[in-house]
Coordinates of C-alpha atoms and ligand atoms in Angstrom, one line a residue:
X67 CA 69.2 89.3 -11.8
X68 CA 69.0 88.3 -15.3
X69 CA 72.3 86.7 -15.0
X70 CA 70.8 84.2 -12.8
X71 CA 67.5 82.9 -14.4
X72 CA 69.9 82.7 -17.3
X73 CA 71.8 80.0 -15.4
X74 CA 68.7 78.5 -13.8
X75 CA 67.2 77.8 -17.9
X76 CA 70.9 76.6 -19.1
X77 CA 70.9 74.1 -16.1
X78 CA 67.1 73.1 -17.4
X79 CA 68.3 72.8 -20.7
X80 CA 71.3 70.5 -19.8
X81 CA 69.0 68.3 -17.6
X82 CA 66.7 68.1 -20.6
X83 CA 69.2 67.2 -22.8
X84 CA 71.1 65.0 -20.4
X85 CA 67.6 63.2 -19.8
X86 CA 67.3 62.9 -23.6
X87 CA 70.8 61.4 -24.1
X88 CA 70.1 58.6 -21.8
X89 CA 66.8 57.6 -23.0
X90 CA 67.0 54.3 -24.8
X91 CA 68.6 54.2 -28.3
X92 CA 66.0 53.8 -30.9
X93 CA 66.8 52.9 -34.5
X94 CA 67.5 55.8 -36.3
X95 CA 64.5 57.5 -38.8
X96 CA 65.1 58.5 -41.9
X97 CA 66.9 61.4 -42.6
X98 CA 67.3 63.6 -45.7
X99 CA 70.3 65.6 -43.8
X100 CA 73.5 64.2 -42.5
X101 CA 75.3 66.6 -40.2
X102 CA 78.8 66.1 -41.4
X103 CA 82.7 66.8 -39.6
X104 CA 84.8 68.3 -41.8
X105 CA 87.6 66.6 -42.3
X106 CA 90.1 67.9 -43.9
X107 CA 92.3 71.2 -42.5
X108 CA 95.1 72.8 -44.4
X109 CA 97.9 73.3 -41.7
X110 CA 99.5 76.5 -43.5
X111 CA 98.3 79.7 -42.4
X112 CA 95.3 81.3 -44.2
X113 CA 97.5 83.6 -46.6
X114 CA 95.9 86.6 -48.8
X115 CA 92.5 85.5 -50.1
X116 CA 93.0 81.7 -49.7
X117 CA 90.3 79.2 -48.3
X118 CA 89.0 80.7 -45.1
X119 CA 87.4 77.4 -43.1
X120 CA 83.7 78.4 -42.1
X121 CA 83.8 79.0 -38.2
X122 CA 81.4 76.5 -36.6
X123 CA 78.6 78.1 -35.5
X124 CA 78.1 75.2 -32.2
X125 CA 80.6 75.7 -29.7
X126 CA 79.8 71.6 -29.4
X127 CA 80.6 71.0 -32.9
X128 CA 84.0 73.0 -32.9
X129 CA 85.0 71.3 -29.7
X130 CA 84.8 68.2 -31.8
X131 CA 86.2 69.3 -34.8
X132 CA 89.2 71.1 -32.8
X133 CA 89.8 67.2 -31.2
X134 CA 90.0 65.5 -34.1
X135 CA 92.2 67.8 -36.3
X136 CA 94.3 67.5 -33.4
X137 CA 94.6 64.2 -33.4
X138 CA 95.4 64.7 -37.4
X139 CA 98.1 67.0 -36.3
X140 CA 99.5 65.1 -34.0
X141 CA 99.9 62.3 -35.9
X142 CA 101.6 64.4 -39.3
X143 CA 103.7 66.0 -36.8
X144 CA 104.7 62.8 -34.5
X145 CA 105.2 60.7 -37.6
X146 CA 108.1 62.3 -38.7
X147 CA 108.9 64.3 -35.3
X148 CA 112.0 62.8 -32.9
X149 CA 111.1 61.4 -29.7
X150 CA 111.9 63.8 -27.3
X151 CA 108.8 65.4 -28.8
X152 CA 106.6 61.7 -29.1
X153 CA 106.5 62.1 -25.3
X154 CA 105.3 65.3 -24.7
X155 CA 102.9 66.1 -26.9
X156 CA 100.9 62.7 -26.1
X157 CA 97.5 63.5 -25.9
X158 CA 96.4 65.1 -22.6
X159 CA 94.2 63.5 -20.1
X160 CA 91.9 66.2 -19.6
X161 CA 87.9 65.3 -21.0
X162 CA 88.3 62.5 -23.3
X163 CA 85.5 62.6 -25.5
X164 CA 83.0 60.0 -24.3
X165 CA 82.9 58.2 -28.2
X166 CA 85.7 56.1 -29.1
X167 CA 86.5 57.5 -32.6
X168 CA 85.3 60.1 -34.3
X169 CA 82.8 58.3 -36.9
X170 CA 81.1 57.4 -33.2
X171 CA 81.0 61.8 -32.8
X172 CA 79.8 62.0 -36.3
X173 CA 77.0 59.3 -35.6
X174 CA 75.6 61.0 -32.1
X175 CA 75.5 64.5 -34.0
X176 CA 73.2 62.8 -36.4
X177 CA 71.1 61.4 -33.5
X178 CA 68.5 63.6 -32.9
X179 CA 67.6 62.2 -29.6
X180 CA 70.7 63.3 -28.0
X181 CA 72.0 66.2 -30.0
X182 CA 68.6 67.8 -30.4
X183 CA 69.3 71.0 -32.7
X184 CA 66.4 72.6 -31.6
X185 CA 67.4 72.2 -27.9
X186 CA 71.0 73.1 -29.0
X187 CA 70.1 76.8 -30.2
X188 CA 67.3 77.1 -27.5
X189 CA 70.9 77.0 -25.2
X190 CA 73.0 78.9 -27.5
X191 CA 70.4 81.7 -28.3
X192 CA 70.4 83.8 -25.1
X193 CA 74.5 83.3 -25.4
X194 CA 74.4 85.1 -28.5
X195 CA 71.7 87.9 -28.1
X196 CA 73.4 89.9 -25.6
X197 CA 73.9 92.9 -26.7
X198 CA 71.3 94.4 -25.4
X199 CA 69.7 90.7 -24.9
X200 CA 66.3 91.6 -26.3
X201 CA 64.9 88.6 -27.8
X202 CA 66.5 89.3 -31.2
X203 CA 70.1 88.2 -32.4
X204 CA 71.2 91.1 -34.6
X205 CA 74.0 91.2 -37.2
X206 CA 76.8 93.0 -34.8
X207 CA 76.0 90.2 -32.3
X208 CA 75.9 87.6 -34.7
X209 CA 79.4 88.8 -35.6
X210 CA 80.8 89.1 -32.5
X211 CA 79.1 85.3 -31.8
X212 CA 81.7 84.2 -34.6
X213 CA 84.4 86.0 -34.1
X214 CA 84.8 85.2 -30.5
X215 CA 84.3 81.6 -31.7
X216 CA 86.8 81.9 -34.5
X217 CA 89.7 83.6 -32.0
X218 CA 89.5 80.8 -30.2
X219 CA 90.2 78.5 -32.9
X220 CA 93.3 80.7 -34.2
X221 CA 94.7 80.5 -30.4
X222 CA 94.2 76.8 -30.0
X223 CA 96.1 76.3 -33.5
X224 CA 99.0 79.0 -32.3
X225 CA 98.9 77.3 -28.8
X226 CA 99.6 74.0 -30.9
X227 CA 102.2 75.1 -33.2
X228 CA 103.7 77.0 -30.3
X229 CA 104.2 73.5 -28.7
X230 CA 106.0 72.6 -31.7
X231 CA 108.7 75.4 -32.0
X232 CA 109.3 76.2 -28.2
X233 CA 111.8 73.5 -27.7
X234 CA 112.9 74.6 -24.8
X235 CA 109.5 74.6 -23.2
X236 CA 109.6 77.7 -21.6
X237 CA 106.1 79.4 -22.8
X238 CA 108.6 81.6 -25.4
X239 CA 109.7 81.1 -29.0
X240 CA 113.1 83.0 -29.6
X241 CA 114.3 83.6 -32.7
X242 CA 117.1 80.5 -32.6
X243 CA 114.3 77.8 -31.5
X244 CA 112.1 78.4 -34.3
X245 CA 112.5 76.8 -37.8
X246 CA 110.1 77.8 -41.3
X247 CA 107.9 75.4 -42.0
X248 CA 108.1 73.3 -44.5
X249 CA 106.3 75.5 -46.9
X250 CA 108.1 78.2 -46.6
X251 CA 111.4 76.1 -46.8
X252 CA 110.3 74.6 -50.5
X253 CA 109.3 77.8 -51.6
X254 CA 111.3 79.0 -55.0
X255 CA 113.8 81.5 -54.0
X256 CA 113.6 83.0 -57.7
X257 CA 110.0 83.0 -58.2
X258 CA 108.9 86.8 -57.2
X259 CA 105.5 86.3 -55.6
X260 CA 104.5 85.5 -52.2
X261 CA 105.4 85.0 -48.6
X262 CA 109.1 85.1 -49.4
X263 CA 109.5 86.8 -46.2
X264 CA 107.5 85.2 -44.3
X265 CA 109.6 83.6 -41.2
X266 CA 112.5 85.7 -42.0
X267 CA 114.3 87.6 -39.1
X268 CA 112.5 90.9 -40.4
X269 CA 108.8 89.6 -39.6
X270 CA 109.8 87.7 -36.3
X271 CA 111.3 91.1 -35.0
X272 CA 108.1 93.1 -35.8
X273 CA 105.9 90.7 -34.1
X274 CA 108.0 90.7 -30.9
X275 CA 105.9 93.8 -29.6
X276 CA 108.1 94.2 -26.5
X277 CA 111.2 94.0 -28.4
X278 CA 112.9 91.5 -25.4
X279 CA 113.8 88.7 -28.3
X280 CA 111.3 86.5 -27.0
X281 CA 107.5 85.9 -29.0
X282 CA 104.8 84.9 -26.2
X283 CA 101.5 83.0 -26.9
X284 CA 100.1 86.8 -28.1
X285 CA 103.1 87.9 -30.3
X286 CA 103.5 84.2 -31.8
X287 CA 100.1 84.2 -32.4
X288 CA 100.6 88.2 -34.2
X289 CA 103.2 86.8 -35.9
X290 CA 101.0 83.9 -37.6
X291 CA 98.3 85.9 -38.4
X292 CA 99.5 89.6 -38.7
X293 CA 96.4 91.0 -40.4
X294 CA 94.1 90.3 -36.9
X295 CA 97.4 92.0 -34.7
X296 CA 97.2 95.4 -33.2
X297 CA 101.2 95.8 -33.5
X298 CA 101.8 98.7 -35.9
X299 CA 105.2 97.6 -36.5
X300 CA 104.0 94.4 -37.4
X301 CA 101.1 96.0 -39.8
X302 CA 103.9 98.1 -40.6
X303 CA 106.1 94.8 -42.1
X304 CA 102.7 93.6 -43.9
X305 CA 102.7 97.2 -45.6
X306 CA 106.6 96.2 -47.0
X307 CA 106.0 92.5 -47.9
X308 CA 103.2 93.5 -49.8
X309 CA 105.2 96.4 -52.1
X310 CA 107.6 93.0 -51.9
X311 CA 105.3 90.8 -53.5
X312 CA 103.9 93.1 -55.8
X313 CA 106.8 95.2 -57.1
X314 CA 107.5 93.1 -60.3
X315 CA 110.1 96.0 -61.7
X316 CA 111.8 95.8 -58.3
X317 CA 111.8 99.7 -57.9
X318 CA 110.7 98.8 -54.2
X319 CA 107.7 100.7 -54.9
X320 CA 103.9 100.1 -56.5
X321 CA 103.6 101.7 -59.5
X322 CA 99.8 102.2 -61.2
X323 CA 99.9 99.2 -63.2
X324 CA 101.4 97.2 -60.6
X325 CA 98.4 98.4 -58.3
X326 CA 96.1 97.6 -61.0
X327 CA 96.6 94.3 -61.7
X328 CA 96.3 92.8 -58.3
X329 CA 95.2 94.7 -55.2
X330 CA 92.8 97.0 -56.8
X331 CA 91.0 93.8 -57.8
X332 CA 91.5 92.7 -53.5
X333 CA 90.0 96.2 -52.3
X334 CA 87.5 96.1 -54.9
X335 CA 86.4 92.7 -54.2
X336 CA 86.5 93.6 -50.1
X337 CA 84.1 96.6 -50.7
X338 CA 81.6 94.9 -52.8
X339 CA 81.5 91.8 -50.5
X340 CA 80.9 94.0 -47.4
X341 CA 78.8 96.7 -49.0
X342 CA 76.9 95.0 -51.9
X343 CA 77.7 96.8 -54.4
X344 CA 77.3 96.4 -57.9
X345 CA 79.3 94.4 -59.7
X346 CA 81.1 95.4 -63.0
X347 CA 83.9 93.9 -65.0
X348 CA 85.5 96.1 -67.7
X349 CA 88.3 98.4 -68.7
X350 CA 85.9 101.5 -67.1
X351 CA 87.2 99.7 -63.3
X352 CA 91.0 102.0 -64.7
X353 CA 88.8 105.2 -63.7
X354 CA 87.9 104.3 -60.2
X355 CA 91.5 102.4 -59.5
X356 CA 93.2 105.7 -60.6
X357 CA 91.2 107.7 -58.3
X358 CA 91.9 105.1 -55.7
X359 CA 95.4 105.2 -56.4
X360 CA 95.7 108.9 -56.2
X361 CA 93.9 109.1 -52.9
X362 CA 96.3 106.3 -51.4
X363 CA 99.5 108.4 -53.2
X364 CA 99.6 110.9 -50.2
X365 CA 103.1 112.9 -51.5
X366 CA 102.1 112.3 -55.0
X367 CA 105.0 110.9 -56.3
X368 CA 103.4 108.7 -58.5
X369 CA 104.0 105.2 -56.5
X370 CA 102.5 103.3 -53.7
X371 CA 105.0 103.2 -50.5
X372 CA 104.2 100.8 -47.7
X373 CA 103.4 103.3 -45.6
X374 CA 100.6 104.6 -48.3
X375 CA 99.4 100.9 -48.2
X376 CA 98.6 101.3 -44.7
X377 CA 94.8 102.6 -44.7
X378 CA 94.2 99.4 -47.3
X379 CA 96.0 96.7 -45.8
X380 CA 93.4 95.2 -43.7
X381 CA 91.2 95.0 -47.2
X382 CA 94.2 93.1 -48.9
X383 CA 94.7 90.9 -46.1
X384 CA 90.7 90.7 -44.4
X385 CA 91.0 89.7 -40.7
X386 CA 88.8 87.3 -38.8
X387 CA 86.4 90.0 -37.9
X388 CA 85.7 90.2 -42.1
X389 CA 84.9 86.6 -42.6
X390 CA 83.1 87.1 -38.9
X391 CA 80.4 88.9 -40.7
X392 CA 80.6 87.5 -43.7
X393 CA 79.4 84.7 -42.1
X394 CA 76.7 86.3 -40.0
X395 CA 75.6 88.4 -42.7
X396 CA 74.7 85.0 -44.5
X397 CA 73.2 83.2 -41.7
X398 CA 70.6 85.9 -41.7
X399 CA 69.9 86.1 -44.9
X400 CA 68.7 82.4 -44.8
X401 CA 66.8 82.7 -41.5
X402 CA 65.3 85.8 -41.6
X403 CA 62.1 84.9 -42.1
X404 CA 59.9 88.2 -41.7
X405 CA 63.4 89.9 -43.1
X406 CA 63.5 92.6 -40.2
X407 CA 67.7 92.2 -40.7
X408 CA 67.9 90.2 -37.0
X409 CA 66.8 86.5 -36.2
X410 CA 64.3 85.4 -33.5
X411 CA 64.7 82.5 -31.5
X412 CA 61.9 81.1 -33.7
X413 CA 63.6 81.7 -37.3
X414 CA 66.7 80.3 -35.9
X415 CA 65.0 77.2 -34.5
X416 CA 62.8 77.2 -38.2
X417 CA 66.2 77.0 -40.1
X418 CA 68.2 75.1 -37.8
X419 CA 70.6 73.7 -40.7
X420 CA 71.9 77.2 -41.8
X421 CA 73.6 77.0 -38.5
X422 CA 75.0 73.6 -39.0
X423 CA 75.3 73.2 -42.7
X424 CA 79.1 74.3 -42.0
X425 CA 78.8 70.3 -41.6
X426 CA 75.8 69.8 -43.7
X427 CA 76.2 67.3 -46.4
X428 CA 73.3 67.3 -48.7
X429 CA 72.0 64.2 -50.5
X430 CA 68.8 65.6 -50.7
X431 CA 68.7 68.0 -54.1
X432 CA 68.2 71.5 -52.1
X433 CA 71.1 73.6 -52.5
X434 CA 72.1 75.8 -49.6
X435 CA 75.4 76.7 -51.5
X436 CA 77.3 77.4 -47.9
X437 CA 80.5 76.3 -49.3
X438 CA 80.4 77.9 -52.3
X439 CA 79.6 81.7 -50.6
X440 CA 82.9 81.3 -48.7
X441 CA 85.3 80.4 -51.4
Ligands
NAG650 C1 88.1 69.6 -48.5 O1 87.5 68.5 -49.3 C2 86.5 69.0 -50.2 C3 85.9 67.7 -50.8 O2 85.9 66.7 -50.0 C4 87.1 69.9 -51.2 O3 86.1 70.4 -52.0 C5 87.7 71.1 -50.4 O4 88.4 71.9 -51.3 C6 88.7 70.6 -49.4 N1 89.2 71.7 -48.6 C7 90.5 71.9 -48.4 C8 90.8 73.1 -47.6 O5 91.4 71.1 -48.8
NAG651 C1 64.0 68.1 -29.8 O1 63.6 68.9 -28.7 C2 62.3 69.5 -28.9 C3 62.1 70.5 -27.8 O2 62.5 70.0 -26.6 C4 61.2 68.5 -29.1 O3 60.0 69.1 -29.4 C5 61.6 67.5 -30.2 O4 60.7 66.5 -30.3 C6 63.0 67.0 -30.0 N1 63.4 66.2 -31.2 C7 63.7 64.9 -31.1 C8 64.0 64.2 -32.3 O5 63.8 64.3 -30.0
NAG652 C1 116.5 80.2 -50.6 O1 117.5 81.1 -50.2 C2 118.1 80.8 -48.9 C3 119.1 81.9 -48.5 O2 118.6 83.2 -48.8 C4 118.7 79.5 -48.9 O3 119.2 79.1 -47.6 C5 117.8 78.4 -49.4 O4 118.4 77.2 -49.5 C6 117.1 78.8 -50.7 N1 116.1 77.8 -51.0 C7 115.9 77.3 -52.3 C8 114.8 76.3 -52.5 O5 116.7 77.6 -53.2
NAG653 C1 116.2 91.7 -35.1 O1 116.4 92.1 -33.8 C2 117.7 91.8 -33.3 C3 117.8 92.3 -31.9 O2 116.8 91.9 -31.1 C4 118.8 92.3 -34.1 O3 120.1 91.9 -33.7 C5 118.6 91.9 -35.6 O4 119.6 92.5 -36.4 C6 117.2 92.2 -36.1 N1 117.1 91.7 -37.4 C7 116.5 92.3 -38.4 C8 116.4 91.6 -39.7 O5 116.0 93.4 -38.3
NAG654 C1 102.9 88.9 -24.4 O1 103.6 90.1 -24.4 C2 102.8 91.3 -24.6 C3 103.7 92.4 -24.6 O2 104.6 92.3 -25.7 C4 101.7 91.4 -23.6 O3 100.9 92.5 -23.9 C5 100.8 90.2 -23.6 O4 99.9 90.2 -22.6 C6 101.7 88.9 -23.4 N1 100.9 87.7 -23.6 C7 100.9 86.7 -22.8 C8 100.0 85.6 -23.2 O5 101.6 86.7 -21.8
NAG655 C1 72.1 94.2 -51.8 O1 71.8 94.1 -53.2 C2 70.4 93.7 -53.4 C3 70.2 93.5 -54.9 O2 71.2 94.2 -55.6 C4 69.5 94.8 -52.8 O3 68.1 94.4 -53.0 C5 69.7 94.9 -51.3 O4 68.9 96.0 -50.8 C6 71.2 95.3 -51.1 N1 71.5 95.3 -49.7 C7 72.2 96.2 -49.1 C8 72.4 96.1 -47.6 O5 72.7 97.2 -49.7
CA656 CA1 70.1 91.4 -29.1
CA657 CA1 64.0 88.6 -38.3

């Protein structure tokens, strides 16, 4: 079937590449690119509209990346860490990368002879156009490319920090093994604003989806990034900490002006980043807010209860399927070369560096302005 002539042209592919990677080294031409790790990860968890990392596009690349901030974690945690943990969490046996550090990784990315980027989206293409595969990557499968990529980032992260907390090593954290991070430790008890109930009992509890005490990989994983979770009662706790954080008169309820100033400006920045509208910035946004606010105030009381937050939560908080497209929805509008709103094999391979210039660091003086369309 399909299936298998797929295989049979990934196995070519490989041998190619495997063929290429053994050829002799030559000295490197000039470039005007340099493919480029990122280097630096914020360990918190992504909260309201903070930085959201690009997702890496290259399996390849991520599997790099996801080594050495690893490696980065390891070392901030095992620094200051006891021993108990310095032995367990030494790094695993399992496929060592074949470079000795990672300035060797960044080097063979930028070594065309044996990471070819035209051979690396010739492999990746048929991957991604799957839905139906008809030649043509569309948006929805673009998405669901990097979204699928991006989950798998979020686990490995959980996965890690789940190491951390689970002290008893038995694949659970309860409630008595795990302790707040730092961040949330530090944070001024008297400063109304943000995540202040974060790691509290409250939050733990509506993540635990089967209510047996215990969170598993899934539920810690929930309760770290709530916004992507399925759990209504956890959605449900989002709603509250949200009136939380926003309720400066602490009436335990969102008045208009306490809407206003602050999530209208989240939803209203959601909807114009997914639907390209246009943009405005004056007192005449009160009109549309009010109207907002009115449709959201279902017993028209006048104020915004969490459970009338519900249909706009995923706006204020956007989940991984949001920056997903966001991401996609960029991609094509650099490669779409005859602009029929999906990408050919051919544009892709014609703009390889929108695909990698998640780690593209230009000294050249085009400006592909990646970083700055995702904040
Ligand atoms: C990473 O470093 C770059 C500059 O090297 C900086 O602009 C960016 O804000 C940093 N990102 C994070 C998440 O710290
Ligand atoms: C990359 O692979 C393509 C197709 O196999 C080939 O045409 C191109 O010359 C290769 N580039 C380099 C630098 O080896
Ligand atoms: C914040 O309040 C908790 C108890 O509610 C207390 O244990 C903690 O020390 C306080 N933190 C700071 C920085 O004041
Ligand atoms: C969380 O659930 C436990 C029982 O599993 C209960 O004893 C505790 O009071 C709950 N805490 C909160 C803040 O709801
Ligand atoms: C964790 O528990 C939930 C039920 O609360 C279950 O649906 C899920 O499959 C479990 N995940 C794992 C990794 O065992
Ligand atoms: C986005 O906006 C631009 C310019 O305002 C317009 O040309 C384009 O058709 C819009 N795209 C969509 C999908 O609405
Ligand atoms: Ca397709
Ligand atoms: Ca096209």
């Amino acid at each position: 079937m399909a299936r298998a002539s797929v295989f049979i042209y990934i196995t070519i592919a490989l041998l190619v590449l495997l063929l290429i990677s053994q050829s002799p080294k030559k000295p490197a031409n000039h470039r005007h690119r340099r493919l480029k790790l990122r280097s630096n990860f914020t360990f918190a968890p992504p909260l309201h509209h903070s930085h959201h990392n690009p997702i890496a596009f290259d399996p390849l690349v991520a599997d790099i990346e996801r080594r050495r901030e690893d490696r980065k974690w390891e070392k901030e945690h095992l620094d200051r860490a006891h021993s108990e943990l310095a032995h367990d969490s030494a790094p695993a046996a399992e496929s060592q990368p074949e470079w000795e550090d990672f300035m060797d990784a960044e080097d063979y990315l930028n070594d065309e002879e044996r990471f070819n980027v035209t051979n690396r989206l010739v492999l990746l293409f048929p991957k991604v156009d799957v839905d139906p595969a008809d030649g043509f990557v569309s948006e929805d499968e673009l998405t669901h490319w990097n979204l699928k990529q991006a989950q798998r980032e979020v686990l490995h992260r959980t996965q890690r920090d789940m190491d951390l907390h689970d002290k008893n090593r038995d694949g659970f954290v309860s409630f008595q093994e795990y302790q707040p991070p730092s961040w949330v430790q530090n944070a001024d008890n008297n400063s109304f604003g943000y995540d202040m109930g974060w790691w509290k009992e409250e939050h733990f509890n509506a993540s635990d989806a089967d209510g047996d005490g215990l969170l598993n990989l899934t539920e810690f994983n929930d309760f770290l990034h709530p916004a992507d979770s399925k759990n209504p009662k956890l959605l449900q706790w989002l709603c509250k900490e949200e009136v939380r954080e926003r309720d400066t008169d602490k009436d335990e309820k969102i008045n208009f002006k306490e809407f206003f100033h602050g999530l209208f400006d989240l939803v209203r920045n959601y909807d114009e980043e997914s639907h390209n509208s246009s943009h405005q910035f004056d007192d005449s946004m009160e009109t549309p807010a009010k109207t907002l606010f009115a449709q959201l105030d279902k017993d028209g009381d006048g104020y915004l209860s969490d459970v009338e937050l519900l249909p706009i939560i995923g706006k204020i908080h956007p989940s991984e399927h949001y920056y997903a497209k966001q991401q996609a929805d960029y991609i094509i509008s650099q490669a779409d070369t005859d602009k029929d709103g999906r990408l050919t094999l051919t544009e892709m391979i014609e703009n390889p560096y929108v695909f990698y210039s998640a780690i593209f660091n230009d000294d050249d003086d085009e400006d592909y302005g990646f970083h700055d369309e995702f904040r």
